[in-house]
């Protein structure tokens, strides 16, 4: 019984000691965070703000198997640098690339999107979620297309 108690205490001790603070662990790079000291209402005024030229792009009619590309343009209309941390899509048929560097206030950037219509048909709509240091931190972009199946020129029927 004493051995079980000792083992339990030892495991608890190891668990707590492994969680001890490391001077570098848990620190946030202050250059990526802009917090106003005047309160939460005023701090929002100092945040970056992303403004897209458009959030929906319609490719129109495309042939099945066609790969189409579009570039969503945006501007940082806020007061501090815009950092896009992630761009995700709802399907493997859509690929999106984000800017690697922060976008300073007043400057523009782009999100490049490629849609592969292989195996798709009819009207297809896909979402792209852009996560940034803005408030709110997520923006949804949408692409859509009407995918037309190829028509066979050959028929199995004989006259």
mmCIF file of C-alpha atoms in Angstrom:
data_model
loop_
_atom_site.group_PDB
_atom_site.id
_atom_site.type_symbol
_atom_site.label_atom_id
_atom_site.label_comp_id
_atom_site.label_asym_id
_atom_site.label_seq_id
_atom_site.Cartn_x
_atom_site.Cartn_y
_atom_site.Cartn_z
ATOM 1 C CA UNK A 1 0.000 0.000 0.000
ATOM 2 C CA UNK A 2 2.872 2.353 0.840
ATOM 3 C CA UNK A 3 4.416 1.644 -2.561
ATOM 4 C CA UNK A 4 1.200 2.680 -4.388
ATOM 5 C CA UNK A 5 0.990 5.926 -2.412
ATOM 6 C CA UNK A 6 4.632 6.695 -3.077
ATOM 7 C CA UNK A 7 4.200 5.941 -6.800
ATOM 8 C CA UNK A 8 1.194 8.241 -6.999
ATOM 9 C CA UNK A 9 3.008 11.091 -5.231
ATOM 10 C CA UNK A 10 6.044 10.609 -7.447
ATOM 11 C CA UNK A 11 3.911 10.840 -10.606
ATOM 12 C CA UNK A 12 2.188 13.987 -9.319
ATOM 13 C CA UNK A 13 5.575 15.553 -8.510
ATOM 14 C CA UNK A 14 6.947 14.697 -11.971
ATOM 15 C CA UNK A 15 3.825 16.078 -13.592
ATOM 16 C CA UNK A 16 4.075 19.406 -11.773
ATOM 17 C CA UNK A 17 7.797 19.763 -12.264
ATOM 18 C CA UNK A 18 7.495 19.148 -16.010
ATOM 19 C CA UNK A 19 5.024 22.036 -16.156
ATOM 20 C CA UNK A 20 7.401 24.450 -14.492
ATOM 21 C CA UNK A 21 7.770 27.685 -16.381
ATOM 22 C CA UNK A 22 10.590 28.093 -18.796
ATOM 23 C CA UNK A 23 11.506 31.747 -19.300
ATOM 24 C CA UNK A 24 11.016 31.424 -23.071
ATOM 25 C CA UNK A 25 7.963 29.151 -22.968
ATOM 26 C CA UNK A 26 4.616 30.888 -23.246
ATOM 27 C CA UNK A 27 6.054 34.236 -24.326
ATOM 28 C CA UNK A 28 4.258 36.015 -27.135
ATOM 29 C CA UNK A 29 6.181 37.916 -29.768
ATOM 30 C CA UNK A 30 4.992 41.452 -28.987
ATOM 31 C CA UNK A 31 5.740 42.602 -32.528
ATOM 32 C CA UNK A 32 2.785 40.498 -33.737
ATOM 33 C CA UNK A 33 0.334 41.898 -31.204
ATOM 34 C CA UNK A 34 -0.857 45.488 -31.097
ATOM 35 C CA UNK A 35 -2.771 46.225 -27.910
ATOM 36 C CA UNK A 36 -3.813 49.726 -26.970
ATOM 37 C CA UNK A 37 -3.363 50.630 -23.320
ATOM 38 C CA UNK A 38 -6.434 52.873 -23.352
ATOM 39 C CA UNK A 39 -8.990 50.055 -23.178
ATOM 40 C CA UNK A 40 -10.769 47.509 -25.325
ATOM 41 C CA UNK A 41 -12.967 50.013 -27.201
ATOM 42 C CA UNK A 42 -10.008 52.078 -28.381
ATOM 43 C CA UNK A 43 -7.795 49.036 -29.068
ATOM 44 C CA UNK A 44 -10.152 47.957 -31.855
ATOM 45 C CA UNK A 45 -9.421 51.234 -33.625
ATOM 46 C CA UNK A 46 -5.736 50.270 -33.761
ATOM 47 C CA UNK A 47 -6.292 46.819 -35.289
ATOM 48 C CA UNK A 48 -5.666 45.973 -38.921
ATOM 49 C CA UNK A 49 -8.759 45.774 -41.113
ATOM 50 C CA UNK A 50 -8.988 43.661 -44.244
ATOM 51 C CA UNK A 51 -11.151 44.946 -47.105
ATOM 52 C CA UNK A 52 -11.589 42.665 -50.115
ATOM 53 C CA UNK A 53 -12.457 44.074 -53.543
ATOM 54 C CA UNK A 54 -14.964 41.210 -53.711
ATOM 55 C CA UNK A 55 -15.670 38.128 -51.603
ATOM 56 C CA UNK A 56 -17.490 36.116 -54.305
ATOM 57 C CA UNK A 57 -16.161 35.129 -57.711
ATOM 58 C CA UNK A 58 -18.250 33.306 -60.299
ATOM 59 C CA UNK A 59 -16.210 31.526 -62.972
ATOM 60 C CA UNK A 60 -19.384 31.024 -65.014
ATOM 61 C CA UNK A 61 -19.543 27.926 -67.224
ATOM 62 C CA UNK A 62 -16.421 25.780 -67.326
ATOM 63 C CA UNK A 63 -15.715 22.354 -68.795
ATOM 64 C CA UNK A 64 -15.407 19.369 -66.473
ATOM 65 C CA UNK A 65 -11.712 18.745 -65.777
ATOM 66 C CA UNK A 66 -10.734 22.378 -66.355
ATOM 67 C CA UNK A 67 -8.533 24.128 -63.777
ATOM 68 C CA UNK A 68 -9.384 27.773 -63.235
ATOM 69 C CA UNK A 69 -7.631 30.435 -61.154
ATOM 70 C CA UNK A 70 -8.697 33.661 -59.551
ATOM 71 C CA UNK A 71 -6.939 36.226 -57.364
ATOM 72 C CA UNK A 72 -8.874 37.904 -54.550
ATOM 73 C CA UNK A 73 -7.392 41.381 -53.989
ATOM 74 C CA UNK A 74 -7.543 43.075 -50.591
ATOM 75 C CA UNK A 75 -6.278 46.175 -48.808
ATOM 76 C CA UNK A 76 -5.329 46.669 -45.172
ATOM 77 C CA UNK A 77 -7.457 49.707 -44.293
ATOM 78 C CA UNK A 78 -6.619 49.439 -40.571
ATOM 79 C CA UNK A 79 -4.000 51.098 -38.395
ATOM 80 C CA UNK A 80 -1.509 48.246 -37.885
ATOM 81 C CA UNK A 81 0.090 45.459 -39.918
ATOM 82 C CA UNK A 82 -2.202 42.696 -41.168
ATOM 83 C CA UNK A 83 -1.000 39.122 -40.639
ATOM 84 C CA UNK A 84 -2.851 36.344 -42.441
ATOM 85 C CA UNK A 85 -2.141 33.255 -40.377
ATOM 86 C CA UNK A 86 -4.137 30.668 -42.322
ATOM 87 C CA UNK A 87 -6.166 30.147 -45.478
ATOM 88 C CA UNK A 88 -8.255 26.974 -45.637
ATOM 89 C CA UNK A 89 -10.618 25.518 -48.209
ATOM 90 C CA UNK A 90 -13.658 23.260 -47.921
ATOM 91 C CA UNK A 91 -12.496 20.740 -50.504
ATOM 92 C CA UNK A 92 -9.283 19.236 -51.865
ATOM 93 C CA UNK A 93 -10.352 20.455 -55.310
ATOM 94 C CA UNK A 94 -9.569 24.027 -54.227
ATOM 95 C CA UNK A 95 -6.115 25.346 -53.368
ATOM 96 C CA UNK A 96 -5.490 28.794 -51.880
ATOM 97 C CA UNK A 97 -2.231 30.630 -51.198
ATOM 98 C CA UNK A 98 -1.825 33.353 -48.609
ATOM 99 C CA UNK A 99 0.723 36.161 -48.449
ATOM 100 C CA UNK A 100 3.820 35.190 -46.481
ATOM 101 C CA UNK A 101 4.653 38.662 -45.152
ATOM 102 C CA UNK A 102 2.584 41.082 -43.039
ATOM 103 C CA UNK A 103 0.665 43.736 -45.010
ATOM 104 C CA UNK A 104 1.325 47.268 -43.653
ATOM 105 C CA UNK A 105 -1.566 49.735 -43.244
ATOM 106 C CA UNK A 106 -2.687 51.151 -46.591
ATOM 107 C CA UNK A 107 -1.007 48.396 -48.621
ATOM 108 C CA UNK A 108 -2.617 45.648 -50.699
ATOM 109 C CA UNK A 109 -2.225 41.903 -50.940
ATOM 110 C CA UNK A 110 -3.794 38.916 -52.645
ATOM 111 C CA UNK A 111 -5.165 35.442 -52.026
ATOM 112 C CA UNK A 112 -4.626 33.216 -55.059
ATOM 113 C CA UNK A 113 -7.189 30.453 -55.551
ATOM 114 C CA UNK A 114 -7.190 27.515 -57.970
ATOM 115 C CA UNK A 115 -10.221 25.273 -58.540
ATOM 116 C CA UNK A 116 -9.952 21.852 -60.209
ATOM 117 C CA UNK A 117 -13.294 20.783 -61.700
ATOM 118 C CA UNK A 118 -12.226 17.181 -62.335
ATOM 119 C CA UNK A 119 -15.117 14.893 -61.377
ATOM 120 C CA UNK A 120 -17.455 17.803 -60.593
ATOM 121 C CA UNK A 121 -20.701 18.643 -62.379
ATOM 122 C CA UNK A 122 -23.533 21.156 -62.261
ATOM 123 C CA UNK A 123 -23.222 24.227 -60.035
ATOM 124 C CA UNK A 124 -20.325 23.983 -57.584
ATOM 125 C CA UNK A 125 -19.649 26.429 -54.777
ATOM 126 C CA UNK A 126 -16.575 26.371 -52.528
ATOM 127 C CA UNK A 127 -15.598 28.476 -49.505
ATOM 128 C CA UNK A 128 -12.174 29.774 -48.576
ATOM 129 C CA UNK A 129 -11.675 30.886 -44.965
ATOM 130 C CA UNK A 130 -9.069 33.585 -44.362
ATOM 131 C CA UNK A 131 -7.859 33.809 -40.741
ATOM 132 C CA UNK A 132 -6.031 36.978 -39.710
ATOM 133 C CA UNK A 133 -5.307 39.280 -36.784
ATOM 134 C CA UNK A 134 -8.378 41.414 -37.621
ATOM 135 C CA UNK A 135 -11.617 41.651 -35.655
ATOM 136 C CA UNK A 136 -13.464 39.449 -36.551
ATOM 137 C CA UNK A 137 -10.518 37.170 -37.282
ATOM 138 C CA UNK A 138 -12.117 35.116 -40.096
ATOM 139 C CA UNK A 139 -13.392 36.196 -43.512
ATOM 140 C CA UNK A 140 -15.090 33.833 -45.947
ATOM 141 C CA UNK A 141 -14.434 34.053 -49.674
ATOM 142 C CA UNK A 142 -16.545 32.085 -52.146
ATOM 143 C CA UNK A 143 -15.947 30.758 -55.641
ATOM 144 C CA UNK A 144 -18.549 29.130 -57.816
ATOM 145 C CA UNK A 145 -18.827 27.662 -61.281
ATOM 146 C CA UNK A 146 -21.225 25.782 -63.473
ATOM 147 C CA UNK A 147 -19.328 22.665 -64.495
ATOM 148 C CA UNK A 148 -20.445 21.317 -67.873
ATOM 149 C CA UNK A 149 -19.880 17.628 -68.569
ATOM 150 C CA UNK A 150 -18.262 16.901 -71.918
ATOM 151 C CA UNK A 151 -20.587 15.652 -74.645
ATOM 152 C CA UNK A 152 -19.504 12.519 -76.441
ATOM 153 C CA UNK A 153 -19.357 12.794 -80.222
ATOM 154 C CA UNK A 154 -19.528 9.056 -80.557
ATOM 155 C CA UNK A 155 -22.563 6.935 -79.943
ATOM 156 C CA UNK A 156 -22.925 3.229 -79.291
ATOM 157 C CA UNK A 157 -25.934 3.129 -81.600
ATOM 158 C CA UNK A 158 -25.606 2.047 -85.226
ATOM 159 C CA UNK A 159 -27.986 3.138 -87.998
#
